[in-house]
Short mmCIF file of C-alpha atoms and ligand atoms in Angstrom, two decimals:
data_model
loop_
_atom_site.label_atom_id
_atom_site.label_comp_id
_atom_site.label_asym_id
_atom_site.label_seq_id
_atom_site.Cartn_x
_atom_site.Cartn_y
_atom_site.Cartn_z
CA MET G 1 -13.34 -0.67 19.03
CA PRO G 2 -13.71 -4.42 18.57
CA ILE G 3 -11.16 -6.55 16.84
CA GLY G 4 -12.00 -10.06 15.69
CA GLU G 5 -12.33 -12.54 12.88
CA SER G 6 -16.05 -12.20 12.18
CA ILE G 7 -16.85 -11.64 8.53
CA ILE G 8 -20.52 -11.26 9.46
CA GLU G 9 -19.72 -8.47 11.93
CA ALA G 10 -17.61 -6.69 9.29
CA LYS G 11 -20.36 -7.12 6.69
CA THR G 12 -23.09 -5.70 8.96
CA ILE G 13 -21.00 -2.63 9.83
CA LEU G 14 -20.11 -1.97 6.19
CA GLU G 15 -23.78 -2.29 5.17
CA ASN G 16 -24.58 0.42 7.71
CA GLU G 17 -22.08 3.03 6.48
CA GLY G 18 -19.41 1.99 8.97
CA ILE G 19 -15.65 1.67 8.39
CA VAL G 20 -13.71 -1.55 8.93
CA ALA G 21 -10.01 -2.38 8.70
CA ILE G 22 -9.51 -5.40 6.45
CA PRO G 23 -6.50 -7.66 5.89
CA THR G 24 -5.03 -8.08 2.42
CA GLU G 25 -1.87 -9.76 1.17
CA THR G 26 -0.13 -6.35 0.94
CA VAL G 27 -1.12 -4.14 3.91
CA TYR G 28 -4.31 -3.64 5.94
CA GLY G 29 -6.90 -1.42 4.24
CA LEU G 30 -9.49 0.86 5.81
CA ALA G 31 -12.67 -0.19 4.04
CA ALA G 32 -16.03 1.43 3.34
CA ASN G 33 -18.88 0.95 0.87
CA ALA G 34 -17.45 2.31 -2.41
CA LEU G 35 -20.96 3.27 -3.61
CA ASN G 36 -21.88 5.32 -0.53
CA GLU G 37 -20.46 8.83 -0.12
CA ASN G 38 -21.22 9.09 3.61
CA ALA G 39 -19.20 5.96 4.25
CA ILE G 40 -16.35 7.11 1.97
CA LEU G 41 -16.12 10.45 3.78
CA LYS G 42 -15.57 8.61 7.06
CA VAL G 43 -12.49 6.95 5.56
CA TYR G 44 -10.97 10.29 4.51
CA GLU G 45 -11.73 11.69 7.93
CA ALA G 46 -10.32 8.80 9.99
CA LYS G 47 -7.09 8.86 7.94
CA LYS G 48 -6.92 12.69 7.85
CA ARG G 49 -6.41 12.19 4.15
CA PRO G 50 -6.75 15.12 1.74
CA LYS G 51 -9.57 14.61 -0.74
CA PHE G 52 -7.28 15.17 -3.71
CA ASP G 53 -5.79 11.73 -2.98
CA PRO G 54 -8.09 9.10 -4.56
CA LEU G 55 -8.98 5.65 -3.22
CA ILE G 56 -8.55 2.14 -4.63
CA VAL G 57 -11.76 0.18 -5.22
CA HIS G 58 -11.55 -3.49 -4.16
CA ILE G 59 -13.74 -6.11 -5.81
CA GLY G 60 -14.15 -9.83 -5.13
CA HIS G 61 -14.24 -11.25 -8.63
CA ILE G 62 -13.18 -10.16 -12.11
CA ASN G 63 -16.70 -10.65 -13.46
CA GLN G 64 -17.81 -7.66 -11.33
CA ILE G 65 -15.46 -5.24 -13.06
CA GLN G 66 -17.63 -4.15 -15.96
CA LYS G 67 -20.11 -2.71 -13.45
CA TYR G 68 -17.52 -0.11 -12.41
CA ALA G 69 -14.92 0.34 -15.16
CA SER G 70 -13.69 -0.72 -18.62
CA LEU G 71 -10.76 -3.08 -19.03
CA THR G 72 -8.55 -2.89 -22.12
CA PRO G 73 -7.29 -6.15 -23.71
CA LYS G 74 -3.76 -5.55 -22.45
CA LEU G 75 -4.79 -4.77 -18.90
CA ASN G 76 -7.17 -7.71 -19.00
CA LYS G 77 -4.19 -9.94 -19.74
CA LEU G 78 -2.41 -8.60 -16.64
CA ALA G 79 -5.55 -8.96 -14.55
CA GLN G 80 -6.00 -12.59 -15.61
CA GLU G 81 -2.43 -13.33 -14.58
CA PHE G 82 -2.05 -11.38 -11.34
CA TRP G 83 -5.56 -11.23 -9.78
CA PRO G 84 -6.32 -11.95 -7.03
CA GLY G 85 -3.07 -10.25 -6.05
CA PRO G 86 -1.07 -7.05 -5.56
CA LEU G 87 -1.90 -5.42 -8.90
CA THR G 88 -3.96 -2.20 -9.11
CA LEU G 89 -5.23 -1.07 -12.50
CA LEU G 90 -6.18 2.50 -13.44
CA LEU G 91 -9.24 2.15 -15.67
CA LYS G 92 -11.83 4.38 -17.29
CA LYS G 93 -14.57 4.64 -14.70
CA ASN G 94 -18.31 4.15 -15.05
CA GLU G 95 -20.85 6.75 -13.90
CA ASN G 96 -21.64 4.90 -10.65
CA ILE G 97 -18.12 5.56 -9.30
CA SER G 98 -18.25 8.86 -7.46
CA ASP G 99 -15.75 11.71 -7.90
CA LEU G 100 -15.08 11.32 -4.19
CA VAL G 101 -13.48 7.94 -4.92
CA THR G 102 -11.33 9.17 -7.81
CA ALA G 103 -10.69 12.77 -6.67
CA GLY G 104 -12.42 13.97 -9.81
CA SER G 105 -10.40 11.84 -12.22
CA GLN G 106 -12.11 9.89 -15.00
CA ARG G 107 -9.97 6.91 -14.03
CA VAL G 108 -10.64 4.61 -11.11
CA ALA G 109 -8.04 2.38 -9.44
CA ILE G 110 -9.28 -1.21 -9.02
CA ARG G 111 -7.86 -4.39 -7.56
CA ILE G 112 -8.83 -7.85 -6.32
CA PRO G 113 -6.99 -8.52 -3.07
CA LYS G 114 -5.80 -11.97 -2.05
CA HIS G 115 -6.72 -12.83 1.52
CA HIS G 116 -9.21 -15.52 2.49
CA LEU G 117 -11.20 -13.35 4.96
CA THR G 118 -11.40 -10.32 2.70
CA SER G 119 -12.25 -12.41 -0.38
CA GLN G 120 -15.15 -14.00 1.49
CA LEU G 121 -16.29 -10.60 2.74
CA LEU G 122 -16.18 -9.03 -0.73
CA ASN G 123 -18.12 -11.91 -2.21
CA LEU G 124 -20.85 -11.59 0.43
CA LEU G 125 -21.31 -7.85 -0.05
CA ALA G 126 -23.55 -6.30 -2.71
CA PHE G 127 -21.05 -3.45 -3.25
CA PRO G 128 -17.28 -3.02 -3.69
CA LEU G 129 -15.03 -1.50 -1.01
CA VAL G 130 -12.77 1.51 -1.12
CA ALA G 131 -9.71 0.69 0.96
CA PRO G 132 -6.68 2.93 1.33
CA SER G 133 -3.96 1.67 3.66
CA ALA G 134 -5.27 1.77 7.25
CA ASN G 135 -2.90 4.39 8.65
CA THR G 136 -2.99 8.12 9.30
CA PHE G 137 -2.11 9.94 6.08
CA GLY G 138 1.67 10.11 5.67
CA TYR G 139 2.43 7.54 8.39
CA VAL G 140 3.79 4.01 7.95
CA SER G 141 1.37 1.46 6.42
CA PRO G 142 0.03 -1.30 8.72
CA THR G 143 0.98 -4.93 8.26
CA SER G 144 -0.89 -6.31 11.30
CA ALA G 145 -4.19 -5.78 13.12
CA LEU G 146 -2.18 -4.44 16.06
CA HIS G 147 -0.60 -1.75 13.87
CA VAL G 148 -4.09 -0.62 12.87
CA GLU G 149 -5.31 -0.64 16.44
CA GLU G 150 -2.37 1.42 17.71
CA ASN G 151 -2.76 4.07 15.03
CA LEU G 152 -6.50 4.28 14.27
CA GLY G 153 -8.20 2.12 16.92
CA SER G 154 -10.42 4.82 18.37
CA LYS G 155 -11.63 6.02 14.97
CA ILE G 156 -12.90 2.88 13.29
CA ASP G 157 -15.77 0.50 13.89
CA TYR G 158 -14.08 -2.89 13.59
CA ILE G 159 -10.77 -4.53 12.75
CA LEU G 160 -11.07 -7.80 10.86
CA ASN G 161 -8.00 -9.64 12.12
CA GLY G 162 -6.37 -11.70 9.41
CA GLY G 163 -2.90 -11.99 10.95
CA SER G 164 0.27 -10.42 9.59
CA THR G 165 0.11 -9.53 5.92
CA GLU G 166 1.98 -11.93 3.69
CA ILE G 167 3.81 -9.47 1.42
CA GLY G 168 4.04 -6.28 3.47
CA LEU G 169 4.32 -3.79 0.57
CA GLU G 170 1.47 -2.13 -1.29
CA SER G 171 0.20 -3.16 -4.72
CA THR G 172 1.85 -2.08 -7.96
CA ILE G 173 -0.27 0.56 -9.75
CA ILE G 174 -0.47 0.29 -13.52
CA SER G 175 -2.23 1.98 -16.42
CA GLU G 176 -2.19 1.76 -20.19
CA GLU G 177 -1.56 4.84 -22.29
CA ASN G 178 -1.13 4.82 -26.09
CA ASN G 179 -0.82 1.06 -25.98
CA LYS G 180 2.05 1.24 -23.45
CA ILE G 181 2.05 -0.18 -19.92
CA ILE G 182 2.91 2.45 -17.31
CA ILE G 183 3.80 1.88 -13.66
CA HIS G 184 2.61 4.68 -11.36
CA ARG G 185 3.61 3.14 -8.03
CA LEU G 186 6.34 0.56 -7.47
CA GLY G 187 4.90 -2.27 -5.44
CA ALA G 188 4.68 -5.93 -4.67
CA ILE G 189 4.84 -7.04 -8.31
CA SER G 190 8.22 -6.06 -9.73
CA ILE G 191 8.95 -4.33 -13.03
CA GLU G 192 10.86 -7.42 -14.16
CA GLU G 193 7.86 -9.70 -13.50
CA ILE G 194 5.56 -7.50 -15.55
CA GLU G 195 8.04 -7.01 -18.39
CA ASN G 196 8.71 -10.75 -18.58
CA PHE G 197 5.05 -11.62 -18.57
CA MET G 198 4.02 -8.99 -21.13
CA ASN G 199 7.21 -9.39 -23.13
CA GLU G 200 7.56 -5.64 -23.59
CA LYS G 201 9.30 -2.67 -22.02
CA ILE G 202 7.23 -0.74 -19.54
CA GLU G 203 7.48 2.89 -18.58
CA LEU G 204 7.82 4.36 -15.09
CA GLN G 205 5.87 7.47 -14.13
CA ILE G 206 6.52 7.62 -10.41
CA GLN G 207 5.46 10.85 -8.76
CA ASN G 208 8.28 12.40 -6.79
CA ASN G 209 7.44 15.91 -5.73
CA SER G 210 5.40 17.13 -2.81
CA ASN G 211 2.78 18.93 -4.91
CA PRO G 212 1.78 16.14 -7.25
CA SER G 213 -0.05 16.74 -10.48
CA ALA G 214 -1.18 13.13 -10.35
CA PRO G 215 -2.57 12.81 -6.83
CA GLY G 216 -1.28 10.39 -4.24
CA MET G 217 2.36 9.34 -4.53
CA LEU G 218 3.44 12.20 -2.28
CA ASP G 219 7.09 12.70 -1.67
CA LYS G 220 6.94 12.40 2.09
CA HIS G 221 5.11 9.25 3.06
CA TYR G 222 5.60 6.09 5.07
CA SER G 223 7.35 8.26 7.67
CA PRO G 224 7.83 7.35 11.32
CA LYS G 225 8.23 10.18 13.83
CA CYS G 226 11.84 9.13 14.34
CA LYS G 227 14.30 11.06 12.19
CA LEU G 228 15.86 8.92 9.46
CA LEU G 229 19.16 9.39 7.66
CA PRO G 230 20.80 7.35 4.93
CA TYR G 231 23.57 5.07 6.20
CA LEU G 232 27.05 6.14 5.09
CA PRO G 233 29.73 3.48 5.71
CA ASN G 234 32.52 5.86 6.75
CA GLU G 235 30.56 8.03 9.15
CA SER G 236 30.72 7.31 12.87
CA PRO G 237 27.16 6.92 14.14
CA ASP G 238 25.39 8.58 17.04
CA PRO G 239 25.66 5.84 19.74
CA ASN G 240 22.00 6.24 20.72
CA SER G 241 20.78 5.63 17.20
CA SER G 242 19.24 2.60 15.51
CA ILE G 243 20.05 1.26 12.09
CA ILE G 244 17.77 -0.45 9.61
CA TRP G 245 20.07 -3.02 8.04
CA TYR G 246 19.89 -5.59 5.25
CA GLY G 247 22.08 -8.67 4.96
CA PRO G 248 24.93 -10.15 7.01
CA ASN G 249 27.93 -8.14 8.34
CA GLU G 250 25.97 -5.95 10.71
CA PRO G 251 27.85 -2.74 11.56
CA GLU G 252 29.04 -1.73 15.05
CA GLY G 253 28.43 1.38 17.11
CA TYR G 254 24.62 1.53 17.05
CA ASP G 255 22.27 1.13 19.98
CA GLU G 256 19.97 -1.17 18.02
CA ILE G 257 20.11 -3.05 14.73
CA LEU G 258 16.85 -3.80 12.92
CA ASN G 259 17.81 -6.32 10.28
CA LEU G 260 15.19 -6.62 7.52
CA SER G 261 16.78 -9.87 6.32
CA LYS G 262 20.06 -11.39 7.54
CA ASP G 263 19.97 -13.74 4.55
CA SER G 264 19.62 -10.90 2.03
CA ASN G 265 16.16 -12.09 1.04
CA LEU G 266 14.09 -9.29 -0.51
CA ASN G 267 10.74 -10.98 0.20
CA GLU G 268 11.62 -11.23 3.86
CA ALA G 269 12.81 -7.60 3.87
CA ALA G 270 9.54 -6.41 2.32
CA ALA G 271 7.52 -8.28 4.94
CA SER G 272 9.46 -6.75 7.85
CA LEU G 273 9.98 -3.20 6.54
CA PHE G 274 6.93 -1.40 7.95
CA SER G 275 7.16 -3.20 11.32
CA ALA G 276 10.76 -2.06 11.60
CA LEU G 277 9.84 1.58 10.86
CA ARG G 278 7.02 1.47 13.41
CA SER G 279 9.20 -0.13 16.09
CA LEU G 280 11.44 2.97 16.03
CA ASP G 281 8.51 5.03 17.28
CA LYS G 282 7.45 2.39 19.79
CA SER G 283 10.83 2.54 21.47
CA ASN G 284 10.88 6.36 21.17
CA LYS G 285 14.03 6.48 19.11
CA ASN G 286 15.12 9.94 17.95
CA LEU G 287 17.44 8.92 15.14
CA ALA G 288 17.88 5.94 12.85
CA TYR G 289 20.07 5.26 9.83
CA VAL G 290 18.82 3.37 6.82
CA LYS G 291 20.75 1.04 4.55
CA PHE G 292 19.24 0.70 1.09
CA VAL G 293 18.69 -2.74 -0.43
CA PRO G 294 19.78 -3.85 -3.93
CA GLU G 295 17.86 -1.94 -6.61
CA THR G 296 16.42 -5.03 -8.27
CA GLY G 297 13.05 -6.87 -8.20
CA LEU G 298 11.14 -6.06 -5.01
CA GLY G 299 14.18 -4.07 -3.88
CA ARG G 300 13.10 -1.11 -5.99
CA ALA G 301 9.79 -0.81 -4.15
CA ILE G 302 11.50 -1.26 -0.77
CA ASN G 303 13.99 1.53 -1.59
CA ASP G 304 11.14 3.73 -2.85
CA ARG G 305 9.41 3.42 0.56
CA LEU G 306 12.70 3.99 2.43
CA LYS G 307 13.48 7.14 0.42
CA ARG G 308 10.04 8.59 1.06
CA ALA G 309 10.27 7.70 4.76
CA ILE G 310 13.61 9.55 5.01
CA ARG G 311 12.25 12.81 3.61
CA ASN G 312 10.77 14.12 6.85
O1 LIG L 401 -1.89 -2.69 -1.62
C1 LIG L 401 -2.63 -1.71 -1.71
O2 LIG L 401 -2.81 -1.11 -2.78
C2 LIG L 401 -3.34 -1.23 -0.42
C3 LIG L 401 -4.33 -2.32 0.01
C4 LIG L 401 -5.14 -1.92 1.22
O3 LIG L 401 -5.15 -2.65 -1.07
N1 LIG L 401 -3.98 0.02 -0.62
C5 LIG L 401 -3.29 1.18 -0.74
O4 LIG L 401 -4.10 2.31 -0.85
O5 LIG L 401 -2.09 1.25 -0.74
P1 LIG L 401 -3.54 3.79 -0.63
O6 LIG L 401 -4.75 4.63 -0.70
O7 LIG L 401 -2.75 3.84 0.60
O8 LIG L 401 -2.68 4.05 -1.87
C6 LIG L 401 -3.31 4.10 -3.14
C7 LIG L 401 -2.58 4.97 -4.10
C8 LIG L 401 -2.58 6.43 -3.68
O9 LIG L 401 -1.28 6.94 -3.84
C9 LIG L 401 -3.54 7.07 -4.65
O10 LIG L 401 -3.19 8.38 -4.97
C10 LIG L 401 -3.44 6.16 -5.86
O11 LIG L 401 -3.27 4.89 -5.32
N2 LIG L 401 -4.71 6.19 -6.61
C11 LIG L 401 -5.91 5.71 -6.22
N3 LIG L 401 -6.85 5.97 -7.14
C12 LIG L 401 -6.25 6.63 -8.14
C13 LIG L 401 -6.70 7.20 -9.37
N4 LIG L 401 -7.97 7.12 -9.74
N5 LIG L 401 -5.78 7.81 -10.15
C14 LIG L 401 -4.48 7.89 -9.78
N6 LIG L 401 -3.99 7.39 -8.63
C15 LIG L 401 -4.86 6.76 -7.81
MG1 LIG L 402 -1.24 4.43 1.80
#
């Protein structure tokens, strides 16, 4: 499977029902024509993703949105502020969005990603792109073209290489219900940022069980093969284990320390999180401990991913 920086190559494949990994500012997505069911099915198949878990539709420009969904005034305000960027909105869908995209829901998830290659690609195409994270269902999300190649290389037609993703955590998923803003997935835009911008309290409806009524958001997710346990300061560690750490004062007694950010910087920790989880499997580790980060700003989304990764 080729890997390269050719937008034209990616465009041609997508126009012919192919599937292409695309860079975004959050994680790499596995893209297909969002208006073509044959192409969409290939995405579910390559990811081994159950069809009850719907896909995000990616568009290039806000003026395309009314073709696919209806924006409310409140969500429009958020879109104007945060697009292009890591914000996904759940909106009432139009007829032309297939049930295969939304898993039968009347709402479609839409976002405008921020990456120069993918923006150019979207603006050249005559259709939007579905793009779930480009990893096998349940595994760690990819933050580089190499991650995609290692996990899905043989199953996809092209990887558009846009370097390492800038943020490293998925988009924040938001809806509006009864005039209230609701967060469905913690992500790259923090609760605080949204509350400050909207000047109102927002509600969290994060799915946390393994048989979700709202699809997606499964309990076990983002999981490496390596067994993970929460770090407990007073326990003596298995000497062959690794530890995923945050901040200075690294502990002793571990075979390997993967420090997400020595300077206690949450942006840096977000950007290195998925690489750290994947590196455990690369070095065939059997056990790793995980230190949680402060539960503030981006830290909430980082801890959300760590907790789901641990439940395996
Ligand atoms: O940052 C991101 O959002 C990345 C990049 C590639 O854009 N995409 C991503 O997609 O994380 P995915 O499929 O890995 O996660 C999307 C989540 C899933 O948990 C899915 O259930 C939820 O969004 N979702 C998608 N459409 C939905 C819908 N119509 N209603 C409710 N949840 C939806
Ligand atoms: Mg995903």
